[in-house]
Amino acid sequence: MDDRAPDAAETAGAPPDVLAQMRARIDSVLAPLVPKGAPVALLDFPDAGDAGDAAIWVGQLEALRARDIREPRYVATVETYDPLELRRHCPDGPILLSGGATFGDVFPRHQELREKVLHDFPDRRIVQLPQSIEFRSASALDAARRIVAGHRDFTLLVRSARSLDVARRFDAPSALCPDLAARMRTPAGPPAAQRRLLWIMANGKRPPGSAAEGIESAEWPGDEPSLARRAVTWIHDRPRALAALGRRLPPLYRRVAEARVRRGAVLLQQARALATDRIHVHLMALMAGIPHCLMDDGSGTVGAYYETWTKGAGGVAWCESADEAAARLPDLTA
């Protein structure tokens, strides 16, 4: 498998349609890993995620449909994963671990799920869909490397060249692949009567006071009390109902994720330009053709993704600080 980072012509040159390039790369990476029409399990549904987490899930489903897979045979959250149920509903075919967050010890519950699945299914193909990698503890990294090395058919997909450097320290095939949110269809929302300059940052960060005039802070949508969401909550509290639903659960999860994405799209449609330090706001703004300032989130994850895939894309202004983003934002639509 081609695990090289894109060369200068692929990144700094910025092809006319960066989204088309990312989608083509996703399809080419998944083709040898997920046979067309194969039964698959898709694990680690974002049970309490925001619109960005949901965009990953929806993009993963779109990528599977490109492989002639209408729905996964089995889906689960961190809390509802059951190896017996997985074997019952999906006795063969690849097991896919949802991407997007961090492969490592930053979110330990999710890493514990990945390692448990590797232990439970030593002979099944398991694919970690595109992740960033970060280990804060050397012992946690060593433990993960041992578990991965003990599996016969595990592939680790990563979404930045920086993470690929770490992935190569594992005894398993690795490959560079864009965040699968890039594979979803362009989300649409109702056009706003009066568009604004929006500031959509992680952790509620506000625009700097010296340049905040005319810029409105907006909160990226989290979970919502939709009918599908209430149904999922009810089911998760009742193991018998969870087991009985079986193949009817994947479409329900899809509806929950699609509703979250729509809420994000509705917010973005209110912007004539925006500033963000969120990867999925960046990707959805690209899809919607909304000019935006992009800055790092403090961990280096956003910058690593930008350098790997979207550097030079039209309508995107990379900024080194909040002050720079606030100063440049009003001029983006000029």
Short mmCIF file of C-alpha atoms in Angstrom, two decimals:
data_model
loop_
_atom_site.label_atom_id
_atom_site.label_comp_id
_atom_site.label_asym_id
_atom_site.label_seq_id
_atom_site.Cartn_x
_atom_site.Cartn_y
_atom_site.Cartn_z
CA MET A 1 0.00 0.00 0.00
CA ASP A 2 1.21 3.51 -0.82
CA ASP A 3 1.96 5.09 2.54
CA ARG A 4 3.97 8.03 1.29
CA ALA A 5 3.04 11.60 2.06
CA PRO A 6 1.89 13.69 -0.89
CA ASP A 7 4.75 15.45 -2.63
CA ALA A 8 5.02 19.18 -3.20
CA ALA A 9 2.95 19.01 -6.38
CA GLU A 10 0.10 17.40 -4.46
CA THR A 11 -0.01 19.84 -1.56
CA ALA A 12 1.71 23.18 -2.00
CA GLY A 13 0.54 23.30 -5.62
CA ALA A 14 -3.11 23.11 -4.52
CA PRO A 15 -5.03 21.47 -7.37
CA PRO A 16 -8.17 23.31 -8.48
CA ASP A 17 -10.51 20.96 -6.61
CA VAL A 18 -8.96 19.90 -3.33
CA LEU A 19 -12.15 18.11 -2.29
CA ALA A 20 -12.12 15.97 -5.44
CA GLN A 21 -8.51 15.06 -4.76
CA MET A 22 -9.27 14.05 -1.17
CA ARG A 23 -12.29 11.98 -2.21
CA ALA A 24 -10.30 10.19 -4.91
CA ARG A 25 -7.58 9.41 -2.39
CA ILE A 26 -10.13 8.02 0.09
CA ASP A 27 -11.60 5.71 -2.54
CA SER A 28 -8.19 4.47 -3.70
CA VAL A 29 -7.01 3.74 -0.14
CA LEU A 30 -10.18 1.87 0.85
CA ALA A 31 -10.46 -0.18 -2.36
CA PRO A 32 -7.94 -2.92 -1.40
CA LEU A 33 -9.09 -2.96 2.24
CA VAL A 34 -12.88 -3.18 1.87
CA PRO A 35 -14.06 -5.55 -0.90
CA LYS A 36 -17.07 -4.35 -2.90
CA GLY A 37 -20.33 -5.48 -1.33
CA ALA A 38 -18.58 -7.02 1.67
CA PRO A 39 -20.37 -7.34 5.02
CA VAL A 40 -18.74 -4.88 7.43
CA ALA A 41 -18.99 -3.83 11.06
CA LEU A 42 -18.47 -0.14 11.90
CA LEU A 43 -17.60 0.59 15.52
CA ASP A 44 -17.30 3.62 17.81
CA PHE A 45 -20.36 5.64 16.80
CA PRO A 46 -20.09 9.12 18.41
CA ASP A 47 -22.93 8.69 20.88
CA ALA A 48 -22.63 12.22 22.24
CA GLY A 49 -20.66 13.88 19.48
CA ASP A 50 -20.90 17.22 17.76
CA ALA A 51 -21.59 18.02 14.11
CA GLY A 52 -17.95 17.31 13.22
CA ASP A 53 -17.98 13.82 14.73
CA ALA A 54 -21.24 13.20 12.89
CA ALA A 55 -19.69 14.39 9.62
CA ILE A 56 -17.04 11.68 9.97
CA TRP A 57 -19.73 9.01 10.46
CA VAL A 58 -21.77 10.24 7.49
CA GLY A 59 -18.64 10.40 5.33
CA GLN A 60 -17.73 6.85 6.31
CA LEU A 61 -21.16 5.65 5.22
CA GLU A 62 -20.75 7.46 1.89
CA ALA A 63 -17.35 5.83 1.40
CA LEU A 64 -18.92 2.42 2.06
CA ARG A 65 -21.70 3.11 -0.43
CA ALA A 66 -18.99 3.79 -3.02
CA ARG A 67 -17.92 0.19 -2.27
CA ASP A 68 -21.51 -1.04 -2.90
CA ILE A 69 -22.17 -1.43 0.83
CA ARG A 70 -25.57 0.05 1.64
CA GLU A 71 -25.30 -0.19 5.44
CA PRO A 72 -22.92 -1.82 7.93
CA ARG A 73 -24.18 -5.14 9.29
CA TYR A 74 -23.28 -4.16 12.86
CA VAL A 75 -22.68 -0.80 14.56
CA ALA A 76 -21.82 0.03 18.16
CA THR A 77 -20.67 2.77 20.50
CA VAL A 78 -17.92 2.49 23.08
CA GLU A 79 -20.60 1.45 25.59
CA THR A 80 -22.66 -0.95 23.44
CA TYR A 81 -19.90 -2.96 21.73
CA ASP A 82 -20.57 -6.69 22.15
CA PRO A 83 -18.28 -9.20 20.39
CA LEU A 84 -20.98 -11.89 20.44
CA GLU A 85 -23.48 -9.61 18.73
CA LEU A 86 -20.87 -8.56 16.19
CA ARG A 87 -20.22 -12.22 15.32
CA ARG A 88 -23.95 -12.89 15.09
CA HIS A 89 -24.74 -10.02 12.73
CA CYS A 90 -21.44 -9.86 10.84
CA PRO A 91 -19.71 -13.27 11.02
CA ASP A 92 -17.16 -12.34 8.37
CA GLY A 93 -15.87 -9.30 6.51
CA PRO A 94 -13.80 -6.33 7.69
CA ILE A 95 -14.26 -4.65 11.06
CA LEU A 96 -13.88 -0.89 10.71
CA LEU A 97 -12.97 1.40 13.61
CA SER A 98 -14.40 4.87 13.19
CA GLY A 99 -11.88 7.62 12.54
CA GLY A 100 -11.38 11.23 13.38
CA ALA A 101 -10.47 11.56 17.04
CA THR A 102 -7.06 10.46 18.28
CA PHE A 103 -5.43 7.06 18.15
CA GLY A 104 -3.60 7.10 21.45
CA ASP A 105 -4.05 7.73 25.13
CA VAL A 106 -5.70 11.18 24.90
CA PHE A 107 -9.16 9.57 24.80
CA PRO A 108 -8.55 6.34 26.74
CA ARG A 109 -12.05 4.83 26.48
CA HIS A 110 -11.89 4.87 22.69
CA GLN A 111 -8.37 3.46 22.65
CA GLU A 112 -9.46 0.70 25.03
CA LEU A 113 -12.25 -0.21 22.60
CA ARG A 114 -9.81 -0.43 19.68
CA GLU A 115 -7.43 -2.64 21.62
CA LYS A 116 -10.26 -4.85 22.87
CA VAL A 117 -11.50 -5.38 19.30
CA LEU A 118 -7.99 -6.38 18.22
CA HIS A 119 -7.92 -8.89 21.08
CA ASP A 120 -11.44 -10.23 20.42
CA PHE A 121 -10.94 -10.74 16.67
CA PRO A 122 -7.32 -11.81 16.07
CA ASP A 123 -8.11 -13.40 12.69
CA ARG A 124 -10.45 -10.79 11.18
CA ARG A 125 -9.36 -7.90 9.01
CA ILE A 126 -9.53 -4.73 11.13
CA VAL A 127 -9.08 -1.27 9.65
CA GLN A 128 -8.59 1.84 11.72
CA LEU A 129 -10.16 4.58 9.60
CA PRO A 130 -8.22 7.86 9.34
CA GLN A 131 -7.09 9.21 12.68
CA SER A 132 -4.58 11.58 14.16
CA ILE A 133 -2.12 9.83 16.47
CA GLU A 134 -1.00 11.16 19.83
CA PHE A 135 0.47 9.28 22.78
CA ARG A 136 1.39 11.26 25.87
CA SER A 137 2.75 8.21 27.66
CA ALA A 138 5.64 6.13 26.32
CA SER A 139 4.28 3.08 28.15
CA ALA A 140 0.87 3.47 26.50
CA LEU A 141 2.56 3.69 23.10
CA ASP A 142 4.60 0.56 23.80
CA ALA A 143 1.48 -1.32 24.96
CA ALA A 144 -0.44 -0.31 21.82
CA ARG A 145 2.49 -1.36 19.62
CA ARG A 146 2.55 -4.81 21.24
CA ILE A 147 -1.19 -5.29 20.75
CA VAL A 148 -1.02 -4.19 17.11
CA ALA A 149 2.00 -6.40 16.43
CA GLY A 150 0.06 -9.40 17.74
CA HIS A 151 -2.73 -9.00 15.17
CA ARG A 152 -2.59 -10.73 11.79
CA ASP A 153 -4.50 -8.25 9.64
CA PHE A 154 -4.65 -4.71 11.01
CA THR A 155 -4.24 -1.56 8.92
CA LEU A 156 -3.75 1.87 10.47
CA LEU A 157 -4.96 4.80 8.38
CA VAL A 158 -3.88 8.29 9.42
CA ARG A 159 -4.99 11.71 8.24
CA SER A 160 -1.76 13.72 8.30
CA ALA A 161 1.87 13.28 7.35
CA ARG A 162 2.82 14.02 10.97
CA SER A 163 0.74 11.07 12.19
CA LEU A 164 2.15 8.86 9.47
CA ASP A 165 5.61 9.28 10.99
CA VAL A 166 4.25 7.80 14.25
CA ALA A 167 2.22 5.10 12.46
CA ARG A 168 5.40 3.75 10.88
CA ARG A 169 6.59 2.79 14.36
CA PHE A 170 3.83 0.16 14.51
CA ASP A 171 4.29 -3.34 13.12
CA ALA A 172 1.32 -3.02 10.77
CA PRO A 173 0.57 -1.56 7.34
CA SER A 174 -0.22 2.16 7.45
CA ALA A 175 -1.40 4.65 4.88
CA LEU A 176 -2.17 8.32 4.55
CA CYS A 177 -5.86 9.06 3.97
CA PRO A 178 -7.96 12.22 4.34
CA ASP A 179 -10.52 12.55 7.11
CA LEU A 180 -13.57 10.70 5.85
CA ALA A 181 -15.82 13.67 6.49
CA ALA A 182 -14.43 14.85 3.14
CA ARG A 183 -16.26 11.94 1.49
CA MET A 184 -19.76 13.03 2.47
CA ARG A 185 -22.02 14.89 0.08
CA THR A 186 -21.87 18.65 0.28
CA PRO A 187 -24.21 19.55 3.16
CA ALA A 188 -26.88 22.11 2.39
CA GLY A 189 -28.73 24.47 4.68
CA PRO A 190 -31.30 27.19 4.11
CA PRO A 191 -29.74 30.42 2.79
CA ALA A 192 -29.55 33.12 5.42
CA ALA A 193 -31.25 36.42 4.69
CA GLN A 194 -28.30 38.33 6.15
CA ARG A 195 -24.92 36.65 6.33
CA ARG A 196 -22.46 37.45 9.07
CA LEU A 197 -18.80 37.12 10.00
CA LEU A 198 -18.66 34.10 12.32
CA TRP A 199 -16.04 32.96 14.82
CA ILE A 200 -16.38 29.19 15.38
CA MET A 201 -13.62 27.97 17.66
CA ALA A 202 -13.12 24.97 19.94
CA ASN A 203 -13.51 25.40 23.69
CA GLY A 204 -15.57 28.58 23.35
CA LYS A 205 -12.62 30.83 22.44
CA ARG A 206 -13.75 34.37 21.60
CA PRO A 207 -12.32 36.81 19.08
CA PRO A 208 -9.68 39.12 20.59
CA GLY A 209 -11.25 42.27 22.00
CA SER A 210 -9.17 44.64 19.91
CA ALA A 211 -10.60 43.24 16.66
CA ALA A 212 -13.93 41.75 17.67
CA GLU A 213 -16.20 44.46 16.26
CA GLY A 214 -18.51 43.01 13.62
CA ILE A 215 -17.45 39.39 14.34
CA GLU A 216 -19.98 37.12 16.07
CA SER A 217 -18.99 34.10 18.13
CA ALA A 218 -21.02 31.00 17.33
CA GLU A 219 -21.10 27.65 19.05
CA TRP A 220 -20.55 24.60 16.85
CA PRO A 221 -23.64 22.37 17.26
CA GLY A 222 -23.44 19.50 19.70
CA ASP A 223 -26.05 16.86 20.37
CA GLU A 224 -29.73 17.53 19.77
CA PRO A 225 -33.04 16.22 21.16
CA SER A 226 -34.28 14.82 17.85
CA LEU A 227 -36.71 11.93 17.72
CA ALA A 228 -33.99 9.61 16.40
CA ARG A 229 -31.61 10.74 19.17
CA ARG A 230 -34.22 10.07 21.87
CA ALA A 231 -34.85 6.64 20.34
CA VAL A 232 -31.14 5.82 20.45
CA THR A 233 -30.91 6.87 24.11
CA TRP A 234 -33.93 4.72 24.98
CA ILE A 235 -32.45 1.70 23.16
CA HIS A 236 -29.02 2.04 24.77
CA ASP A 237 -30.63 1.83 28.21
CA ARG A 238 -32.34 -1.47 27.28
CA PRO A 239 -29.94 -4.27 26.28
CA ARG A 240 -32.76 -6.52 25.08
CA ALA A 241 -34.03 -3.86 22.70
CA LEU A 242 -30.48 -3.25 21.51
CA ALA A 243 -29.98 -6.92 20.70
CA ALA A 244 -33.42 -7.28 19.11
CA LEU A 245 -32.97 -4.36 16.71
CA GLY A 246 -29.97 -5.94 15.00
CA ARG A 247 -29.80 -4.81 11.35
CA ARG A 248 -32.31 -1.99 11.95
CA LEU A 249 -29.88 -0.09 14.18
CA PRO A 250 -27.41 1.18 11.49
CA PRO A 251 -30.06 3.27 9.66
CA LEU A 252 -31.13 4.80 12.99
CA TYR A 253 -27.55 5.82 13.79
CA ARG A 254 -27.26 7.27 10.30
CA ARG A 255 -30.32 9.47 10.84
CA VAL A 256 -28.90 10.76 14.13
CA ALA A 257 -25.60 11.63 12.45
CA GLU A 258 -27.29 13.27 9.45
CA ALA A 259 -29.41 15.45 11.75
CA ARG A 260 -26.28 16.68 13.53
CA VAL A 261 -24.57 17.47 10.22
CA ARG A 262 -27.61 19.43 9.05
CA ARG A 263 -27.42 21.59 12.17
CA GLY A 264 -23.80 22.37 11.36
CA ALA A 265 -24.71 23.19 7.75
CA VAL A 266 -27.48 25.54 8.87
CA LEU A 267 -24.98 27.44 11.04
CA LEU A 268 -22.42 27.71 8.24
CA GLN A 269 -25.03 29.02 5.82
CA GLN A 270 -25.32 32.08 8.06
CA ALA A 271 -21.70 33.05 7.36
CA ARG A 272 -20.40 35.15 4.54
CA ALA A 273 -16.96 34.34 5.98
CA LEU A 274 -15.76 32.66 9.16
CA ALA A 275 -12.74 31.87 11.29
CA THR A 276 -12.19 28.46 12.87
CA ASP A 277 -9.71 26.08 14.46
CA ARG A 278 -11.87 23.01 13.82
CA ILE A 279 -11.02 20.54 11.04
CA HIS A 280 -14.63 19.73 10.24
CA VAL A 281 -15.78 23.35 10.12
CA HIS A 282 -12.89 23.84 7.70
CA LEU A 283 -13.96 20.89 5.53
CA MET A 284 -17.66 21.81 5.54
CA ALA A 285 -16.83 25.44 4.73
CA LEU A 286 -14.78 24.19 1.76
CA MET A 287 -17.77 22.14 0.60
CA ALA A 288 -20.10 25.11 0.96
CA GLY A 289 -17.69 27.55 -0.73
CA ILE A 290 -17.47 29.80 2.33
CA PRO A 291 -14.19 31.74 2.61
CA HIS A 292 -12.56 31.27 5.98
CA CYS A 293 -9.55 31.88 8.17
CA LEU A 294 -8.04 28.69 9.57
CA MET A 295 -5.74 28.47 12.55
CA ASP A 296 -4.37 25.68 14.68
CA ASP A 297 -6.15 24.37 17.76
CA GLY A 298 -3.05 24.34 19.95
CA SER A 299 -2.32 20.62 19.48
CA GLY A 300 -0.90 20.89 15.97
CA THR A 301 -3.63 18.60 14.58
CA VAL A 302 -5.33 21.23 12.40
CA GLY A 303 -2.05 22.54 11.06
CA ALA A 304 -0.86 19.03 10.24
CA TYR A 305 -4.04 18.31 8.32
CA TYR A 306 -3.87 21.62 6.44
CA GLU A 307 -0.24 21.06 5.46
CA THR A 308 -1.03 17.54 4.22
CA TRP A 309 -4.25 18.12 2.25
CA THR A 310 -5.71 21.61 1.95
CA LYS A 311 -2.81 24.05 1.85
CA GLY A 312 -3.38 26.53 -0.96
CA ALA A 313 -7.07 25.73 -1.38
CA GLY A 314 -9.09 28.65 -2.67
CA GLY A 315 -10.91 30.67 -0.06
CA VAL A 316 -8.74 29.47 2.85
CA ALA A 317 -6.43 31.86 4.68
CA TRP A 318 -4.05 30.21 7.14
CA CYS A 319 -3.49 32.36 10.24
CA GLU A 320 -0.86 31.97 12.94
CA SER A 321 -2.89 33.61 15.71
CA ALA A 322 -6.36 34.73 16.74
CA ASP A 323 -5.31 38.35 16.25
CA GLU A 324 -4.31 37.64 12.66
CA ALA A 325 -7.53 35.73 11.97
CA ALA A 326 -9.68 38.55 13.37
CA ALA A 327 -7.78 41.13 11.33
CA ARG A 328 -8.02 39.22 8.05
CA LEU A 329 -11.57 37.90 8.37
CA PRO A 330 -13.46 41.08 7.27
CA ASP A 331 -11.44 41.22 4.04
CA LEU A 332 -11.98 37.61 2.95
CA THR A 333 -15.04 38.38 0.83
CA ALA A 334 -13.49 41.40 -0.88
#
